[in-house]
Amino acid sequence: MPYKTVDLHCHSYYSDGTFSPEALVIEAKKRGLSALALTDHDTIDGICLFHEAGKKHHLETITGIEFAAEYTSFQKQEIHIIGLGFSTSSAAITETLTQMAISRQKRNEKMVFALNRLGFTISYAEIAQNAGGNIITRAHFANVLVKKGIVKTKQEAFEKYLSQGKPAYVCREFLTPRFCIETIKKAGGVAILAHPTLYHMDDTQIEHLAKELKSYGLDGIETDYSTYSQKQKQTISKIAKRLELLPSGGSDFHGSNKTDIHLAIGRGNLQIPYSYWEELKKHCHMI
């Protein structure tokens, strides 16, 4: 029997990826995956099309999301919590996403106002049009700045105007890690700490973080990830074992926005066993 693999972390163009939900499914089939989770940032807008594509192309598709939260135990730090296998019709999910959408819109309107105050003629409608109906990010602001000739590159847009401390930057409102986990659990899903090595913490701090989140209901941690060294993978796996957290893993594929990361295999060294999803699935209780 062939070795079954899965990818439990990827993004479509409904957040900051470049592939459509169906294109992700097709690519997953090419890569020989048995299942794929779509974990767009703070949105489930692509999930329906994703599941339709799964049925069409005979691939198991897994409902997912990647929430951003602010962790403050050591210093203010953005961390990410992945939800898998939850009900998209749950009030816990729909109400949270509605509130996040309102918060995002207010932030984007403030950024447009800041750019106008700098003397640039840019409208909210132009930014929204560039986003194409998907979640508006600072990358869309950068695209418009380039299109209008205000800057030459997206990097220049961030360096001059859109990064923290720059004149058009507006802080976003974050959920708490506890709220993210509780929302996922109320919707019947499993909650997973994403890529902990990216949070500028040492091993002791990562374990402290994971232990605290487990007290809120965290089910798992990404023990397999595209940028992990072998040592990092071993360290996170040991933390998972000590805290009795389930292993998870994914490529964090974004299409052409991260050209060195490929679906299923990451930088070429990923092979995530389907058994990870089998164990996680046992803890899902879709309502």
Short mmCIF file of C-alpha atoms in Angstrom, two decimals:
data_model
loop_
_atom_site.label_atom_id
_atom_site.label_comp_id
_atom_site.label_asym_id
_atom_site.label_seq_id
_atom_site.Cartn_x
_atom_site.Cartn_y
_atom_site.Cartn_z
CA MET A 1 0.00 0.00 0.00
CA PRO A 2 1.50 3.41 -0.98
CA TYR A 3 2.55 5.84 1.74
CA LYS A 4 -0.26 8.38 2.22
CA THR A 5 0.65 12.02 2.77
CA VAL A 6 -1.19 15.20 3.64
CA ASP A 7 -0.59 18.98 3.72
CA LEU A 8 -2.41 20.72 6.57
CA HIS A 9 -1.36 24.32 5.87
CA CYS A 10 -1.73 26.25 2.60
CA HIS A 11 -3.27 29.45 1.24
CA SER A 12 -5.40 30.46 -1.74
CA TYR A 13 -5.95 33.85 -3.33
CA TYR A 14 -8.78 34.38 -0.86
CA SER A 15 -6.05 35.50 1.54
CA ASP A 16 -2.43 35.99 0.47
CA GLY A 17 -1.80 33.05 -1.86
CA THR A 18 -1.92 33.14 -5.67
CA PHE A 19 -3.73 29.85 -6.45
CA SER A 20 -7.49 29.42 -6.64
CA PRO A 21 -8.99 26.76 -4.34
CA GLU A 22 -9.45 24.43 -7.33
CA ALA A 23 -5.88 25.01 -8.52
CA LEU A 24 -4.64 23.98 -5.08
CA VAL A 25 -6.62 20.74 -5.31
CA ILE A 26 -5.24 20.02 -8.78
CA GLU A 27 -1.68 20.69 -7.59
CA ALA A 28 -2.26 18.44 -4.57
CA LYS A 29 -3.34 15.61 -6.88
CA LYS A 30 -0.19 16.13 -8.99
CA ARG A 31 1.90 15.92 -5.83
CA GLY A 32 0.24 12.65 -4.82
CA LEU A 33 -1.41 13.96 -1.65
CA SER A 34 -4.26 12.02 -0.08
CA ALA A 35 -5.74 15.09 1.63
CA LEU A 36 -5.27 18.86 1.76
CA ALA A 37 -6.38 21.58 4.20
CA LEU A 38 -7.06 25.14 3.05
CA THR A 39 -6.03 27.48 5.90
CA ASP A 40 -6.48 31.00 4.58
CA HIS A 41 -5.76 33.89 6.93
CA ASP A 42 -8.82 34.94 8.93
CA THR A 43 -11.29 33.86 6.23
CA ILE A 44 -13.24 30.83 5.03
CA ASP A 45 -14.45 32.49 1.81
CA GLY A 46 -12.68 29.91 -0.38
CA ILE A 47 -13.79 26.80 1.52
CA CYS A 48 -16.99 26.07 -0.43
CA LEU A 49 -15.18 26.14 -3.80
CA PHE A 50 -12.36 24.11 -2.23
CA HIS A 51 -14.70 21.30 -1.20
CA GLU A 52 -16.45 21.37 -4.59
CA ALA A 53 -13.04 20.97 -6.26
CA GLY A 54 -12.20 18.11 -3.91
CA LYS A 55 -15.31 16.21 -5.00
CA LYS A 56 -14.62 16.97 -8.66
CA HIS A 57 -10.99 15.79 -8.53
CA HIS A 58 -11.45 13.02 -5.92
CA LEU A 59 -9.30 14.49 -3.16
CA GLU A 60 -10.14 14.69 0.53
CA THR A 61 -10.41 18.37 1.39
CA ILE A 62 -10.22 19.68 4.96
CA THR A 63 -11.88 22.85 6.24
CA GLY A 64 -9.29 25.16 7.76
CA ILE A 65 -8.37 28.68 8.82
CA GLU A 66 -5.29 30.47 10.19
CA PHE A 67 -6.09 33.01 12.88
CA ALA A 68 -3.64 35.74 13.89
CA ALA A 69 -3.48 36.47 17.61
CA GLU A 70 -1.40 38.65 19.90
CA TYR A 71 0.64 36.92 22.60
CA THR A 72 2.01 39.14 25.34
CA SER A 73 3.72 36.93 27.94
CA PHE A 74 7.28 37.78 26.83
CA GLN A 75 6.78 40.74 24.50
CA LYS A 76 4.00 41.72 22.11
CA GLN A 77 4.18 39.00 19.49
CA GLU A 78 1.89 37.94 16.67
CA ILE A 79 1.28 34.20 16.69
CA HIS A 80 -0.89 32.03 14.46
CA ILE A 81 -3.47 29.43 15.44
CA ILE A 82 -4.74 27.00 12.80
CA GLY A 83 -8.21 25.52 13.00
CA LEU A 84 -9.04 22.29 11.17
CA GLY A 85 -12.18 20.22 10.72
CA PHE A 86 -14.67 22.73 12.13
CA SER A 87 -18.19 23.61 11.01
CA THR A 88 -18.27 26.70 8.78
CA SER A 89 -21.88 27.34 9.79
CA SER A 90 -21.07 27.56 13.50
CA ALA A 91 -22.11 30.87 15.08
CA ALA A 92 -18.75 30.94 16.89
CA ILE A 93 -16.94 31.10 13.52
CA THR A 94 -19.36 33.30 11.57
CA GLU A 95 -19.72 35.93 14.31
CA THR A 96 -15.95 36.09 14.88
CA LEU A 97 -15.23 36.52 11.17
CA THR A 98 -17.90 39.22 10.84
CA GLN A 99 -16.33 41.23 13.67
CA MET A 100 -12.87 40.76 12.15
CA ALA A 101 -14.13 42.00 8.77
CA ILE A 102 -15.52 45.17 10.40
CA SER A 103 -12.22 45.74 12.20
CA ARG A 104 -10.23 45.23 8.97
CA GLN A 105 -12.40 47.69 7.07
CA LYS A 106 -11.93 50.38 9.73
CA ARG A 107 -8.18 49.84 9.61
CA ASN A 108 -8.07 50.04 5.82
CA GLU A 109 -10.13 53.23 5.82
CA LYS A 110 -7.66 54.78 8.28
CA MET A 111 -4.76 53.79 6.01
CA VAL A 112 -6.46 55.38 3.00
CA PHE A 113 -6.98 58.55 5.06
CA ALA A 114 -3.30 58.55 6.09
CA LEU A 115 -2.19 58.28 2.45
CA ASN A 116 -4.58 61.08 1.43
CA ARG A 117 -3.14 63.25 4.20
CA LEU A 118 0.31 62.66 2.67
CA GLY A 119 -1.01 64.16 -0.57
CA PHE A 120 -1.73 60.94 -2.52
CA THR A 121 -5.04 60.64 -4.36
CA ILE A 122 -6.09 57.11 -3.46
CA SER A 123 -9.60 55.86 -2.72
CA TYR A 124 -10.83 52.88 -0.73
CA ALA A 125 -12.58 51.68 -3.90
CA GLU A 126 -9.24 51.48 -5.73
CA ILE A 127 -7.71 49.36 -2.98
CA ALA A 128 -10.77 47.08 -2.90
CA GLN A 129 -10.68 46.69 -6.69
CA ASN A 130 -7.02 45.63 -6.52
CA ALA A 131 -7.95 43.01 -3.92
CA GLY A 132 -10.55 41.64 -6.33
CA GLY A 133 -13.15 40.93 -3.69
CA ASN A 134 -10.72 39.12 -1.40
CA ILE A 135 -9.39 40.26 1.97
CA ILE A 136 -7.58 43.59 1.61
CA THR A 137 -4.00 43.47 2.85
CA ARG A 138 -1.14 45.96 2.90
CA ALA A 139 0.12 44.21 -0.23
CA HIS A 140 -2.91 45.57 -2.09
CA PHE A 141 -2.08 49.07 -0.86
CA ALA A 142 1.46 48.54 -2.14
CA ASN A 143 0.13 47.40 -5.54
CA VAL A 144 -1.89 50.60 -5.92
CA LEU A 145 1.05 52.79 -4.87
CA VAL A 146 3.16 51.12 -7.57
CA LYS A 147 0.37 51.38 -10.17
CA LYS A 148 0.02 55.11 -9.53
CA GLY A 149 3.76 55.67 -9.80
CA ILE A 150 4.08 56.87 -6.21
CA VAL A 151 6.73 54.19 -5.62
CA LYS A 152 8.65 51.96 -8.01
CA THR A 153 8.32 48.67 -6.13
CA LYS A 154 6.13 47.04 -3.50
CA GLN A 155 9.17 46.83 -1.24
CA GLU A 156 9.62 50.60 -1.50
CA ALA A 157 5.94 51.05 -0.59
CA PHE A 158 6.44 49.09 2.61
CA GLU A 159 9.76 50.73 3.46
CA LYS A 160 8.42 54.27 3.00
CA TYR A 161 4.78 54.10 3.99
CA LEU A 162 3.23 50.77 5.01
CA SER A 163 5.51 49.17 7.61
CA GLN A 164 5.23 49.65 11.36
CA GLY A 165 6.41 53.14 12.30
CA LYS A 166 5.87 54.52 8.78
CA PRO A 167 3.35 57.34 8.08
CA ALA A 168 0.54 55.24 6.54
CA TYR A 169 0.79 52.27 8.90
CA VAL A 170 -2.18 51.59 11.17
CA CYS A 171 -2.02 48.91 13.86
CA ARG A 172 -4.44 46.04 13.43
CA GLU A 173 -6.66 44.73 16.18
CA PHE A 174 -5.74 41.21 17.27
CA LEU A 175 -7.73 38.43 18.86
CA THR A 176 -6.29 36.74 21.94
CA PRO A 177 -4.87 33.21 21.55
CA ARG A 178 -7.44 31.94 24.03
CA PHE A 179 -10.33 33.41 22.02
CA CYS A 180 -9.01 31.86 18.77
CA ILE A 181 -8.72 28.42 20.34
CA GLU A 182 -12.11 28.61 22.02
CA THR A 183 -13.74 29.75 18.75
CA ILE A 184 -12.29 26.79 16.85
CA LYS A 185 -13.29 24.34 19.58
CA LYS A 186 -16.84 25.72 19.83
CA ALA A 187 -17.15 25.13 16.07
CA GLY A 188 -16.13 21.50 16.54
CA GLY A 189 -12.59 21.75 15.19
CA VAL A 190 -9.06 21.15 16.41
CA ALA A 191 -6.71 24.02 17.27
CA ILE A 192 -3.02 23.86 16.28
CA LEU A 193 -0.11 26.19 17.04
CA ALA A 194 1.44 27.11 13.69
CA HIS A 195 5.21 27.34 13.01
CA PRO A 196 6.41 28.25 16.55
CA THR A 197 10.03 28.68 15.43
CA LEU A 198 9.02 31.90 13.62
CA TYR A 199 8.10 33.76 16.81
CA HIS A 200 11.59 34.87 17.90
CA MET A 201 11.42 32.70 21.01
CA ASP A 202 13.93 30.28 22.45
CA ASP A 203 13.01 26.64 23.07
CA THR A 204 12.00 27.26 26.68
CA GLN A 205 9.69 30.11 25.67
CA ILE A 206 8.13 28.02 22.88
CA GLU A 207 7.37 25.28 25.39
CA HIS A 208 5.92 27.84 27.81
CA LEU A 209 3.73 29.20 24.99
CA ALA A 210 2.52 25.74 23.96
CA LYS A 211 1.81 24.76 27.58
CA GLU A 212 -0.22 27.94 28.17
CA LEU A 213 -2.20 27.44 24.96
CA LYS A 214 -2.89 23.82 25.88
CA SER A 215 -4.59 25.08 29.04
CA TYR A 216 -7.00 26.93 26.71
CA GLY A 217 -7.72 23.78 24.69
CA LEU A 218 -4.90 23.61 22.12
CA ASP A 219 -4.88 20.17 20.47
CA GLY A 220 -1.69 20.15 18.43
CA ILE A 221 1.44 21.86 17.18
CA GLU A 222 3.16 21.96 13.80
CA THR A 223 6.02 19.51 14.20
CA ASP A 224 6.64 19.55 10.42
CA TYR A 225 7.08 22.80 8.49
CA SER A 226 8.86 24.00 5.36
CA THR A 227 11.51 26.14 7.04
CA TYR A 228 12.38 23.84 9.97
CA SER A 229 15.89 22.51 10.24
CA GLN A 230 16.19 18.89 11.34
CA LYS A 231 17.13 20.11 14.82
CA GLN A 232 14.07 22.37 15.01
CA LYS A 233 11.80 19.54 13.91
CA GLN A 234 13.26 17.31 16.65
CA THR A 235 12.88 20.05 19.27
CA ILE A 236 9.23 20.81 18.42
CA SER A 237 8.44 17.09 18.25
CA LYS A 238 9.89 16.59 21.76
CA ILE A 239 7.83 19.52 23.08
CA ALA A 240 4.71 18.00 21.50
CA LYS A 241 5.43 14.66 23.14
CA ARG A 242 6.10 16.16 26.58
CA LEU A 243 2.91 18.23 26.49
CA GLU A 244 0.86 15.46 24.85
CA LEU A 245 0.03 17.66 21.87
CA LEU A 246 -0.82 16.03 18.55
CA PRO A 247 1.63 16.51 15.66
CA SER A 248 0.57 18.48 12.61
CA GLY A 249 2.37 19.92 9.64
CA GLY A 250 2.15 21.77 6.38
CA SER A 251 4.04 23.53 3.64
CA ASP A 252 2.47 26.99 4.16
CA PHE A 253 2.25 27.16 0.37
CA HIS A 254 1.42 30.63 -1.03
CA GLY A 255 2.02 30.05 -4.75
CA SER A 256 4.19 32.68 -6.45
CA ASN A 257 4.21 34.81 -3.29
CA LYS A 258 6.69 32.31 -1.80
CA THR A 259 8.51 30.85 -4.79
CA ASP A 260 10.81 28.59 -2.75
CA ILE A 261 7.93 26.77 -1.01
CA HIS A 262 6.06 24.02 -2.88
CA LEU A 263 2.79 22.36 -1.96
CA ALA A 264 3.21 19.06 -0.10
CA ILE A 265 7.03 19.10 -0.06
CA GLY A 266 7.88 22.61 1.14
CA ARG A 267 11.51 23.16 0.20
CA GLY A 268 11.74 19.54 -0.89
CA ASN A 269 12.13 17.83 2.46
CA LEU A 270 8.53 17.57 3.70
CA GLN A 271 6.58 14.33 3.78
CA ILE A 272 3.72 14.67 6.25
CA PRO A 273 2.04 11.36 7.04
CA TYR A 274 -1.72 11.08 6.60
CA SER A 275 -1.77 9.54 10.09
CA TYR A 276 -1.38 13.09 11.50
CA TRP A 277 -4.79 13.99 10.11
CA GLU A 278 -6.27 10.64 11.16
CA GLU A 279 -5.38 11.38 14.79
CA LEU A 280 -6.45 15.04 14.65
CA LYS A 281 -9.76 14.06 13.03
CA LYS A 282 -10.65 11.94 16.07
CA HIS A 283 -10.79 15.17 18.10
CA CYS A 284 -13.08 17.01 15.66
CA HIS A 285 -16.73 17.23 16.63
CA MET A 286 -18.46 19.07 13.81
CA ILE A 287 -21.77 20.48 14.97
#
